[in-house]
Amino acid sequence: MPVTVPNVGSRVRVTTMYPNTYAYRGKYDNYVTMAREGIVINSIFKDPFYFAVETGAPDHPVSEYNAKSQHVIKIEYLTGGATSVETSNKAWKVKSGDSIYLVQRMNGKYSCTCKGFEFRRECKHIAAAAKK
Ligand SMILES: [Zn+2]
């Protein structure tokens, strides 16, 4: 099952739902939902399913999300789009200069999101990921 991960630069609204730790029966909802909106930036985590949203909120300027998490219940795209990442196959984030590329191995075949791969069907990011 592929997971949809927002592309860097997209504007999204992410809705999360967590158990309400203050809830008790009959008085409060058992779950708390929250929506945050902003521009997608690279996550600090080297995991292809993670993305970060720059919300500009003074109390919480950057929110980190795991697109695979059950707590992320909705991602709305205001601008931009997403990349489909396979969960049954392997994927790596490879940092190169100021950019981070997504290398995936599906059915034994590697792919990369960089320009070099688009033209040559091979690149140094795949070589780096294959060594891991
Ligand atoms: Zn590459």
mmCIF file of N, CA and C and ligand atoms in Angstrom:
data_model
loop_
_atom_site.group_PDB
_atom_site.id
_atom_site.type_symbol
_atom_site.label_atom_id
_atom_site.label_comp_id
_atom_site.label_asym_id
_atom_site.label_seq_id
_atom_site.Cartn_x
_atom_site.Cartn_y
_atom_site.Cartn_z
ATOM 1 N N MET A 1 0.845 -1.213 0.000
ATOM 2 C CA MET A 1 0.000 0.000 0.000
ATOM 3 C C MET A 1 0.870 1.250 0.000
ATOM 4 N N PRO A 2 0.793 2.069 -1.048
ATOM 5 C CA PRO A 2 1.588 3.308 -1.027
ATOM 6 C C PRO A 2 1.004 4.350 -0.065
ATOM 7 N N VAL A 3 1.879 5.193 0.460
ATOM 8 C CA VAL A 3 1.466 6.276 1.350
ATOM 9 C C VAL A 3 1.738 7.589 0.636
ATOM 10 N N THR A 4 0.807 8.524 0.732
ATOM 11 C CA THR A 4 0.938 9.815 0.078
ATOM 12 C C THR A 4 1.669 10.787 0.994
ATOM 13 N N VAL A 5 2.818 11.276 0.528
ATOM 14 C CA VAL A 5 3.626 12.208 1.326
ATOM 15 C C VAL A 5 3.675 13.554 0.587
ATOM 16 N N PRO A 6 3.275 14.653 1.235
ATOM 17 C CA PRO A 6 3.262 15.964 0.563
ATOM 18 C C PRO A 6 4.653 16.380 0.072
ATOM 19 N N ASN A 7 4.691 16.983 -1.109
ATOM 20 C CA ASN A 7 5.944 17.478 -1.663
ATOM 21 C C ASN A 7 6.365 18.769 -0.957
ATOM 22 N N VAL A 8 7.688 18.959 -0.850
ATOM 23 C CA VAL A 8 8.235 20.193 -0.289
ATOM 24 C C VAL A 8 7.754 21.368 -1.151
ATOM 25 N N GLY A 9 7.299 22.436 -0.509
ATOM 26 C CA GLY A 9 6.812 23.615 -1.216
ATOM 27 C C GLY A 9 5.300 23.657 -1.355
ATOM 28 N N SER A 10 4.632 22.527 -1.132
ATOM 29 C CA SER A 10 3.170 22.504 -1.202
ATOM 30 C C SER A 10 2.595 23.227 0.015
ATOM 31 N N ARG A 11 1.380 23.747 -0.153
ATOM 32 C CA ARG A 11 0.669 24.325 0.996
ATOM 33 C C ARG A 11 -0.426 23.336 1.400
ATOM 34 N N VAL A 12 -0.367 22.896 2.646
ATOM 35 C CA VAL A 12 -1.294 21.846 3.090
ATOM 36 C C VAL A 12 -1.978 22.213 4.405
ATOM 37 N N ARG A 13 -3.092 21.535 4.668
ATOM 38 C CA ARG A 13 -3.736 21.590 5.982
ATOM 39 C C ARG A 13 -3.780 20.150 6.488
ATOM 40 N N VAL A 14 -3.101 19.914 7.608
ATOM 41 C CA VAL A 14 -2.987 18.562 8.156
ATOM 42 C C VAL A 14 -3.858 18.449 9.404
ATOM 43 N N THR A 15 -4.723 17.442 9.408
ATOM 44 C CA THR A 15 -5.582 17.214 10.574
ATOM 45 C C THR A 15 -5.104 15.966 11.302
ATOM 46 N N THR A 16 -4.900 16.114 12.602
ATOM 47 C CA THR A 16 -4.464 14.981 13.427
ATOM 48 C C THR A 16 -5.527 14.686 14.485
ATOM 49 N N MET A 17 -5.498 13.455 14.952
ATOM 50 C CA MET A 17 -6.418 13.052 16.011
ATOM 51 C C MET A 17 -5.662 12.206 17.024
ATOM 52 N N TYR A 18 -5.677 12.652 18.262
ATOM 53 C CA TYR A 18 -4.992 11.935 19.346
ATOM 54 C C TYR A 18 -5.967 11.660 20.482
ATOM 55 N N PRO A 19 -5.720 10.583 21.235
ATOM 56 C CA PRO A 19 -6.551 10.347 22.418
ATOM 57 C C PRO A 19 -6.437 11.537 23.374
ATOM 58 N N ASN A 20 -7.548 11.926 23.941
ATOM 59 C CA ASN A 20 -7.564 13.018 24.909
ATOM 60 C C ASN A 20 -7.180 12.460 26.271
ATOM 61 N N THR A 21 -5.977 12.824 26.721
ATOM 62 C CA THR A 21 -5.480 12.253 27.979
ATOM 63 C C THR A 21 -6.257 12.792 29.178
ATOM 64 N N TYR A 22 -7.021 13.876 28.967
ATOM 65 C CA TYR A 22 -7.801 14.439 30.076
ATOM 66 C C TYR A 22 -9.245 13.952 30.073
ATOM 67 N N ALA A 23 -9.552 13.104 29.087
ATOM 68 C CA ALA A 23 -10.949 12.698 28.947
ATOM 69 C C ALA A 23 -11.381 11.774 30.073
ATOM 70 N N TYR A 24 -12.581 11.958 30.518
ATOM 71 C CA TYR A 24 -13.195 10.925 31.332
ATOM 72 C C TYR A 24 -14.653 10.782 30.898
ATOM 73 N N ARG A 25 -15.164 9.628 31.142
ATOM 74 C CA ARG A 25 -16.431 9.219 30.557
ATOM 75 C C ARG A 25 -17.560 10.235 30.787
ATOM 76 N N GLY A 26 -18.247 10.569 29.707
ATOM 77 C CA GLY A 26 -19.445 11.391 29.834
ATOM 78 C C GLY A 26 -19.197 12.884 29.815
ATOM 79 N N LYS A 27 -17.983 13.311 30.032
ATOM 80 C CA LYS A 27 -17.764 14.755 30.135
ATOM 81 C C LYS A 27 -17.052 15.334 28.908
ATOM 82 N N TYR A 28 -15.952 14.725 28.502
ATOM 83 C CA TYR A 28 -15.205 15.261 27.372
ATOM 84 C C TYR A 28 -15.139 14.243 26.243
ATOM 85 N N ASP A 29 -14.824 14.722 25.059
ATOM 86 C CA ASP A 29 -14.579 13.808 23.938
ATOM 87 C C ASP A 29 -13.353 12.964 24.243
ATOM 88 N N ASN A 30 -13.357 11.747 23.732
ATOM 89 C CA ASN A 30 -12.221 10.863 23.965
ATOM 90 C C ASN A 30 -11.034 11.175 23.060
ATOM 91 N N TYR A 31 -11.301 11.943 21.991
ATOM 92 C CA TYR A 31 -10.230 12.274 21.053
ATOM 93 C C TYR A 31 -10.190 13.780 20.819
ATOM 94 N N VAL A 32 -8.989 14.260 20.556
ATOM 95 C CA VAL A 32 -8.806 15.674 20.227
ATOM 96 C C VAL A 32 -8.325 15.758 18.786
ATOM 97 N N THR A 33 -9.026 16.509 17.950
ATOM 98 C CA THR A 33 -8.560 16.723 16.582
ATOM 99 C C THR A 33 -8.017 18.136 16.474
ATOM 100 N N MET A 34 -6.982 18.281 15.642
ATOM 101 C CA MET A 34 -6.348 19.579 15.469
ATOM 102 C C MET A 34 -5.903 19.712 14.018
ATOM 103 N N ALA A 35 -6.086 20.890 13.436
ATOM 104 C CA ALA A 35 -5.635 21.137 12.063
ATOM 105 C C ALA A 35 -4.589 22.242 12.060
ATOM 106 N N ARG A 36 -3.506 21.992 11.345
ATOM 107 C CA ARG A 36 -2.473 23.019 11.165
ATOM 108 C C ARG A 36 -2.238 23.195 9.680
ATOM 109 N N GLU A 37 -1.997 24.453 9.282
ATOM 110 C CA GLU A 37 -1.860 24.777 7.864
ATOM 111 C C GLU A 37 -0.529 25.481 7.623
ATOM 112 N N GLY A 38 0.134 25.165 6.488
ATOM 113 C CA GLY A 38 1.380 25.852 6.170
ATOM 114 C C GLY A 38 2.085 25.237 4.984
ATOM 115 N N ILE A 39 3.332 25.681 4.782
ATOM 116 C CA ILE A 39 4.152 25.237 3.657
ATOM 117 C C ILE A 39 4.984 24.030 4.088
ATOM 118 N N VAL A 40 5.039 23.015 3.231
ATOM 119 C CA VAL A 40 5.792 21.792 3.526
ATOM 120 C C VAL A 40 7.289 22.038 3.327
ATOM 121 N N ILE A 41 8.062 21.666 4.342
ATOM 122 C CA ILE A 41 9.524 21.729 4.261
ATOM 123 C C ILE A 41 10.080 20.338 4.576
ATOM 124 N N ASN A 42 11.396 20.148 4.337
ATOM 125 C CA ASN A 42 12.003 18.850 4.624
ATOM 126 C C ASN A 42 11.954 18.560 6.118
ATOM 127 N N SER A 43 11.643 17.335 6.454
ATOM 128 C CA SER A 43 11.630 16.909 7.842
ATOM 129 C C SER A 43 13.062 16.774 8.353
ATOM 130 N N ILE A 44 13.247 16.904 9.663
ATOM 131 C CA ILE A 44 14.572 16.683 10.242
ATOM 132 C C ILE A 44 14.871 15.182 10.301
ATOM 133 N N PHE A 45 13.849 14.353 10.154
ATOM 134 C CA PHE A 45 14.039 12.906 10.205
ATOM 135 C C PHE A 45 14.373 12.364 8.817
ATOM 136 N N LYS A 46 15.355 11.470 8.732
ATOM 137 C CA LYS A 46 15.728 10.876 7.441
ATOM 138 C C LYS A 46 14.848 9.676 7.168
ATOM 139 N N ASP A 47 13.556 9.930 7.117
ATOM 140 C CA ASP A 47 12.578 8.875 6.885
ATOM 141 C C ASP A 47 11.651 9.406 5.805
ATOM 142 N N PRO A 48 11.465 8.659 4.715
ATOM 143 C CA PRO A 48 10.694 9.182 3.581
ATOM 144 C C PRO A 48 9.225 9.431 3.888
ATOM 145 N N PHE A 49 8.737 8.910 5.000
ATOM 146 C CA PHE A 49 7.325 9.112 5.332
ATOM 147 C C PHE A 49 7.101 10.351 6.196
ATOM 148 N N TYR A 50 8.201 10.989 6.635
ATOM 149 C CA TYR A 50 8.089 12.190 7.460
ATOM 150 C C TYR A 50 8.112 13.447 6.605
ATOM 151 N N PHE A 51 7.316 14.429 7.001
ATOM 152 C CA PHE A 51 7.367 15.752 6.396
ATOM 153 C C PHE A 51 7.116 16.780 7.493
ATOM 154 N N ALA A 52 7.545 18.013 7.245
ATOM 155 C CA ALA A 52 7.359 19.071 8.234
ATOM 156 C C ALA A 52 6.547 20.185 7.601
ATOM 157 N N VAL A 53 5.780 20.891 8.419
ATOM 158 C CA VAL A 53 4.961 22.003 7.934
ATOM 159 C C VAL A 53 5.336 23.259 8.709
ATOM 160 N N GLU A 54 5.710 24.302 7.933
ATOM 161 C CA GLU A 54 6.049 25.587 8.524
ATOM 162 C C GLU A 54 4.747 26.371 8.672
ATOM 163 N N THR A 55 4.231 26.432 9.898
ATOM 164 C CA THR A 55 2.908 27.024 10.124
ATOM 165 C C THR A 55 2.977 28.528 10.374
ATOM 166 N N GLY A 56 4.122 29.006 10.845
ATOM 167 C CA GLY A 56 4.234 30.414 11.195
ATOM 168 C C GLY A 56 3.582 30.752 12.526
ATOM 169 N N ALA A 57 3.005 29.763 13.197
ATOM 170 C CA ALA A 57 2.381 30.005 14.507
ATOM 171 C C ALA A 57 3.475 30.272 15.541
ATOM 172 N N PRO A 58 3.332 31.331 16.344
ATOM 173 C CA PRO A 58 4.395 31.686 17.302
ATOM 174 C C PRO A 58 4.676 30.571 18.316
ATOM 175 N N ASP A 59 3.645 29.848 18.724
ATOM 176 C CA ASP A 59 3.831 28.812 19.739
ATOM 177 C C ASP A 59 4.394 27.522 19.161
ATOM 178 N N HIS A 60 4.220 27.305 17.848
ATOM 179 C CA HIS A 60 4.572 26.024 17.235
ATOM 180 C C HIS A 60 4.914 26.264 15.770
ATOM 181 N N PRO A 61 6.058 26.935 15.473
ATOM 182 C CA PRO A 61 6.334 27.365 14.090
ATOM 183 C C PRO A 61 6.505 26.230 13.082
ATOM 184 N N VAL A 62 6.997 25.065 13.532
ATOM 185 C CA VAL A 62 7.173 23.928 12.621
ATOM 186 C C VAL A 62 6.585 22.674 13.258
ATOM 187 N N SER A 63 5.736 21.978 12.509
ATOM 188 C CA SER A 63 5.177 20.722 12.981
ATOM 189 C C SER A 63 5.719 19.573 12.148
ATOM 190 N N GLU A 64 6.162 18.498 12.809
ATOM 191 C CA GLU A 64 6.655 17.303 12.126
ATOM 192 C C GLU A 64 5.542 16.254 12.078
ATOM 193 N N TYR A 65 5.394 15.623 10.913
ATOM 194 C CA TYR A 65 4.351 14.606 10.776
ATOM 195 C C TYR A 65 4.920 13.345 10.144
ATOM 196 N N ASN A 66 4.350 12.215 10.505
ATOM 197 C CA ASN A 66 4.644 10.935 9.860
ATOM 198 C C ASN A 66 3.403 10.582 9.035
ATOM 199 N N ALA A 67 3.550 10.595 7.704
ATOM 200 C CA ALA A 67 2.399 10.354 6.826
ATOM 201 C C ALA A 67 1.809 8.958 7.027
ATOM 202 N N LYS A 68 2.626 8.042 7.587
ATOM 203 C CA LYS A 68 2.155 6.669 7.811
ATOM 204 C C LYS A 68 1.359 6.548 9.113
ATOM 205 N N SER A 69 1.449 7.569 9.959
ATOM 206 C CA SER A 69 0.845 7.486 11.292
ATOM 207 C C SER A 69 -0.673 7.465 11.230
ATOM 208 N N GLN A 70 -1.273 6.667 12.084
ATOM 209 C CA GLN A 70 -2.732 6.608 12.192
ATOM 210 C C GLN A 70 -3.287 7.913 12.748
ATOM 211 N N HIS A 71 -2.428 8.720 13.391
ATOM 212 C CA HIS A 71 -2.881 9.976 13.984
ATOM 213 C C HIS A 71 -3.078 11.074 12.941
ATOM 214 N N VAL A 72 -2.427 10.920 11.773
ATOM 215 C CA VAL A 72 -2.640 11.882 10.676
ATOM 216 C C VAL A 72 -3.874 11.400 9.922
ATOM 217 N N ILE A 73 -5.020 12.048 10.164
ATOM 218 C CA ILE A 73 -6.269 11.526 9.599
ATOM 219 C C ILE A 73 -6.642 12.183 8.276
ATOM 220 N N LYS A 74 -6.078 13.380 7.982
ATOM 221 C CA LYS A 74 -6.425 14.041 6.722
ATOM 222 C C LYS A 74 -5.318 15.000 6.301
ATOM 223 N N ILE A 75 -4.954 14.982 5.008
ATOM 224 C CA ILE A 75 -4.025 15.966 4.449
ATOM 225 C C ILE A 75 -4.748 16.631 3.277
ATOM 226 N N GLU A 76 -5.011 17.929 3.391
ATOM 227 C CA GLU A 76 -5.651 18.674 2.303
ATOM 228 C C GLU A 76 -4.589 19.487 1.575
ATOM 229 N N TYR A 77 -4.643 19.472 0.247
ATOM 230 C CA TYR A 77 -3.666 20.190 -0.564
ATOM 231 C C TYR A 77 -4.272 21.498 -1.051
ATOM 232 N N LEU A 78 -3.739 22.625 -0.541
ATOM 233 C CA LEU A 78 -4.218 23.946 -0.955
ATOM 234 C C LEU A 78 -3.476 24.364 -2.221
ATOM 235 N N THR A 79 -2.171 24.050 -2.290
ATOM 236 C CA THR A 79 -1.385 24.177 -3.524
ATOM 237 C C THR A 79 -0.403 23.009 -3.530
ATOM 238 N N GLY A 80 0.132 22.700 -4.713
ATOM 239 C CA GLY A 80 1.156 21.653 -4.798
ATOM 240 C C GLY A 80 0.561 20.264 -4.788
ATOM 241 N N GLY A 81 1.420 19.278 -4.559
ATOM 242 C CA GLY A 81 0.970 17.895 -4.641
ATOM 243 C C GLY A 81 1.741 16.989 -3.725
ATOM 244 N N ALA A 82 1.751 15.697 -4.085
ATOM 245 C CA ALA A 82 2.331 14.701 -3.207
ATOM 246 C C ALA A 82 3.092 13.657 -4.012
ATOM 247 N N THR A 83 3.909 12.886 -3.308
ATOM 248 C CA THR A 83 4.615 11.757 -3.891
ATOM 249 C C THR A 83 4.098 10.491 -3.218
ATOM 250 N N SER A 84 3.892 9.475 -4.015
ATOM 251 C CA SER A 84 3.426 8.205 -3.494
ATOM 252 C C SER A 84 4.634 7.356 -3.105
ATOM 253 N N VAL A 85 4.719 6.970 -1.839
ATOM 254 C CA VAL A 85 5.859 6.186 -1.350
ATOM 255 C C VAL A 85 5.372 4.787 -0.977
ATOM 256 N N GLU A 86 6.011 3.786 -1.559
ATOM 257 C CA GLU A 86 5.630 2.396 -1.282
ATOM 258 C C GLU A 86 6.066 1.983 0.120
ATOM 259 N N THR A 87 5.179 1.339 0.854
ATOM 260 C CA THR A 87 5.545 0.874 2.190
ATOM 261 C C THR A 87 6.077 -0.556 2.163
ATOM 262 N N SER A 88 5.707 -1.331 1.141
ATOM 263 C CA SER A 88 6.115 -2.733 1.100
ATOM 264 C C SER A 88 7.541 -2.869 0.582
ATOM 265 N N ASN A 89 8.065 -1.794 0.016
ATOM 266 C CA ASN A 89 9.423 -1.808 -0.499
ATOM 267 C C ASN A 89 10.260 -0.797 0.282
ATOM 268 N N LYS A 90 11.542 -0.777 -0.001
ATOM 269 C CA LYS A 90 12.416 0.095 0.786
ATOM 270 C C LYS A 90 12.499 1.490 0.194
ATOM 271 N N ALA A 91 12.710 2.473 1.066
ATOM 272 C CA ALA A 91 12.876 3.856 0.627
ATOM 273 C C ALA A 91 13.860 4.563 1.547
ATOM 274 N N TRP A 92 14.620 5.478 0.986
ATOM 275 C CA TRP A 92 15.622 6.223 1.738
ATOM 276 C C TRP A 92 15.554 7.689 1.334
ATOM 277 N N LYS A 93 15.892 8.566 2.309
ATOM 278 C CA LYS A 93 16.112 9.974 1.983
ATOM 279 C C LYS A 93 17.618 10.162 1.922
ATOM 280 N N VAL A 94 18.132 10.671 0.797
ATOM 281 C CA VAL A 94 19.569 10.872 0.642
ATOM 282 C C VAL A 94 19.842 12.368 0.514
ATOM 283 N N LYS A 95 20.652 12.899 1.443
ATOM 284 C CA LYS A 95 20.990 14.324 1.425
ATOM 285 C C LYS A 95 22.161 14.546 0.487
ATOM 286 N N SER A 96 22.047 15.572 -0.359
ATOM 287 C CA SER A 96 23.091 15.884 -1.322
ATOM 288 C C SER A 96 23.138 17.398 -1.470
ATOM 289 N N GLY A 97 24.179 18.035 -0.925
ATOM 290 C CA GLY A 97 24.223 19.497 -0.921
ATOM 291 C C GLY A 97 23.068 20.025 -0.083
ATOM 292 N N ASP A 98 22.282 20.948 -0.652
ATOM 293 C CA ASP A 98 21.147 21.524 0.077
ATOM 294 C C ASP A 98 19.860 20.743 -0.165
ATOM 295 N N SER A 99 19.913 19.706 -0.990
ATOM 296 C CA SER A 99 18.690 18.995 -1.354
ATOM 297 C C SER A 99 18.623 17.621 -0.706
ATOM 298 N N ILE A 100 17.405 17.137 -0.593
ATOM 299 C CA ILE A 100 17.183 15.771 -0.126
ATOM 300 C C ILE A 100 16.396 15.039 -1.205
ATOM 301 N N TYR A 101 16.909 13.874 -1.635
ATOM 302 C CA TYR A 101 16.245 13.104 -2.685
ATOM 303 C C TYR A 101 15.660 11.834 -2.101
ATOM 304 N N LEU A 102 14.597 11.387 -2.718
ATOM 305 C CA LEU A 102 13.937 10.166 -2.281
ATOM 306 C C LEU A 102 14.330 9.021 -3.208
ATOM 307 N N VAL A 103 15.036 8.030 -2.651
ATOM 308 C CA VAL A 103 15.406 6.831 -3.399
ATOM 309 C C VAL A 103 14.472 5.709 -2.961
ATOM 310 N N GLN A 104 13.891 5.013 -3.935
ATOM 311 C CA GLN A 104 12.993 3.901 -3.610
ATOM 312 C C GLN A 104 13.436 2.647 -4.345
ATOM 313 N N ARG A 105 13.231 1.499 -3.691
ATOM 314 C CA ARG A 105 13.464 0.221 -4.357
ATOM 315 C C ARG A 105 12.138 -0.525 -4.400
ATOM 316 N N MET A 106 11.650 -0.706 -5.616
ATOM 317 C CA MET A 106 10.373 -1.405 -5.804
ATOM 318 C C MET A 106 10.599 -2.611 -6.692
ATOM 319 N N ASN A 107 10.236 -3.776 -6.198
ATOM 320 C CA ASN A 107 10.423 -5.027 -6.945
ATOM 321 C C ASN A 107 11.862 -5.154 -7.450
ATOM 322 N N GLY A 108 12.804 -4.749 -6.605
ATOM 323 C CA GLY A 108 14.217 -4.880 -6.938
ATOM 324 C C GLY A 108 14.778 -3.772 -7.819
ATOM 325 N N LYS A 109 13.929 -2.850 -8.275
ATOM 326 C CA LYS A 109 14.390 -1.758 -9.145
ATOM 327 C C LYS A 109 14.450 -0.446 -8.375
ATOM 328 N N TYR A 110 15.578 0.274 -8.538
ATOM 329 C CA TYR A 110 15.758 1.534 -7.838
ATOM 330 C C TYR A 110 15.254 2.712 -8.669
ATOM 331 N N SER A 111 14.763 3.727 -7.966
ATOM 332 C CA SER A 111 14.441 4.990 -8.622
ATOM 333 C C SER A 111 14.834 6.130 -7.694
ATOM 334 N N CYS A 112 15.027 7.324 -8.268
ATOM 335 C CA CYS A 112 15.413 8.493 -7.477
ATOM 336 C C CYS A 112 14.659 9.701 -8.029
ATOM 337 N N THR A 113 14.421 10.690 -7.162
ATOM 338 C CA THR A 113 13.664 11.868 -7.582
ATOM 339 C C THR A 113 14.554 12.959 -8.179
ATOM 340 N N CYS A 114 15.884 12.690 -8.343
ATOM 341 C CA CYS A 114 16.775 13.739 -8.865
ATOM 342 C C CYS A 114 16.719 13.821 -10.396
ATOM 343 N N LYS A 115 17.230 14.943 -10.919
ATOM 344 C CA LYS A 115 17.250 15.168 -12.377
ATOM 345 C C LYS A 115 18.142 14.150 -13.093
ATOM 346 N N GLY A 116 19.275 13.807 -12.463
ATOM 347 C CA GLY A 116 20.214 12.877 -13.077
ATOM 348 C C GLY A 116 19.561 11.541 -13.384
ATOM 349 N N PHE A 117 18.744 11.080 -12.449
ATOM 350 C CA PHE A 117 18.066 9.798 -12.662
ATOM 351 C C PHE A 117 17.052 9.903 -13.800
ATOM 352 N N GLU A 118 16.397 11.043 -13.878
ATOM 353 C CA GLU A 118 15.398 11.256 -14.927
ATOM 354 C C GLU A 118 16.026 11.072 -16.320
ATOM 355 N N PHE A 119 17.285 11.539 -16.483
ATOM 356 C CA PHE A 119 17.937 11.463 -17.793
ATOM 357 C C PHE A 119 18.751 10.191 -18.000
ATOM 358 N N ARG A 120 19.485 9.760 -16.954
ATOM 359 C CA ARG A 120 20.418 8.632 -17.118
ATOM 360 C C ARG A 120 19.916 7.315 -16.536
ATOM 361 N N ARG A 121 18.816 7.369 -15.759
ATOM 362 C CA ARG A 121 18.272 6.187 -15.082
ATOM 363 C C ARG A 121 19.267 5.594 -14.080
ATOM 364 N N GLU A 122 20.224 6.386 -13.635
ATOM 365 C CA GLU A 122 21.119 6.004 -12.546
ATOM 366 C C GLU A 122 21.695 7.278 -11.935
ATOM 367 N N CYS A 123 22.120 7.205 -10.683
ATOM 368 C CA CYS A 123 22.684 8.386 -10.026
ATOM 369 C C CYS A 123 23.432 7.982 -8.772
ATOM 370 N N LYS A 124 24.168 8.960 -8.191
ATOM 371 C CA LYS A 124 24.988 8.683 -7.007
ATOM 372 C C LYS A 124 24.137 8.443 -5.756
ATOM 373 N N HIS A 125 22.889 8.952 -5.755
ATOM 374 C CA HIS A 125 22.027 8.772 -4.579
ATOM 375 C C HIS A 125 21.609 7.308 -4.441
ATOM 376 N N ILE A 126 21.351 6.663 -5.577
ATOM 377 C CA ILE A 126 21.003 5.248 -5.568
ATOM 378 C C ILE A 126 22.200 4.429 -5.097
ATOM 379 N N ALA A 127 23.387 4.792 -5.582
ATOM 380 C CA ALA A 127 24.606 4.097 -5.162
ATOM 381 C C ALA A 127 24.785 4.225 -3.651
ATOM 382 N N ALA A 128 24.508 5.428 -3.106
ATOM 383 C CA ALA A 128 24.644 5.662 -1.662
ATOM 384 C C ALA A 128 23.599 4.861 -0.880
ATOM 385 N N ALA A 129 22.374 4.826 -1.374
ATOM 386 C CA ALA A 129 21.300 4.099 -0.686
ATOM 387 C C ALA A 129 21.535 2.604 -0.724
ATOM 388 N N ALA A 130 22.048 2.097 -1.856
ATOM 389 C CA ALA A 130 22.280 0.662 -2.022
ATOM 390 C C ALA A 130 23.329 0.147 -1.047
ATOM 391 N N LYS A 131 24.245 1.031 -0.619
ATOM 392 C CA LYS A 131 25.298 0.631 0.312
ATOM 393 C C LYS A 131 24.774 0.495 1.742
ATOM 394 N N LYS A 132 23.613 1.126 2.038
ATOM 395 C CA LYS A 132 23.072 1.127 3.414
ATOM 396 C C LYS A 132 22.455 -0.228 3.778
HETATM 397 ZN ZN ZN B 1 19.530 10.662 -7.564
#
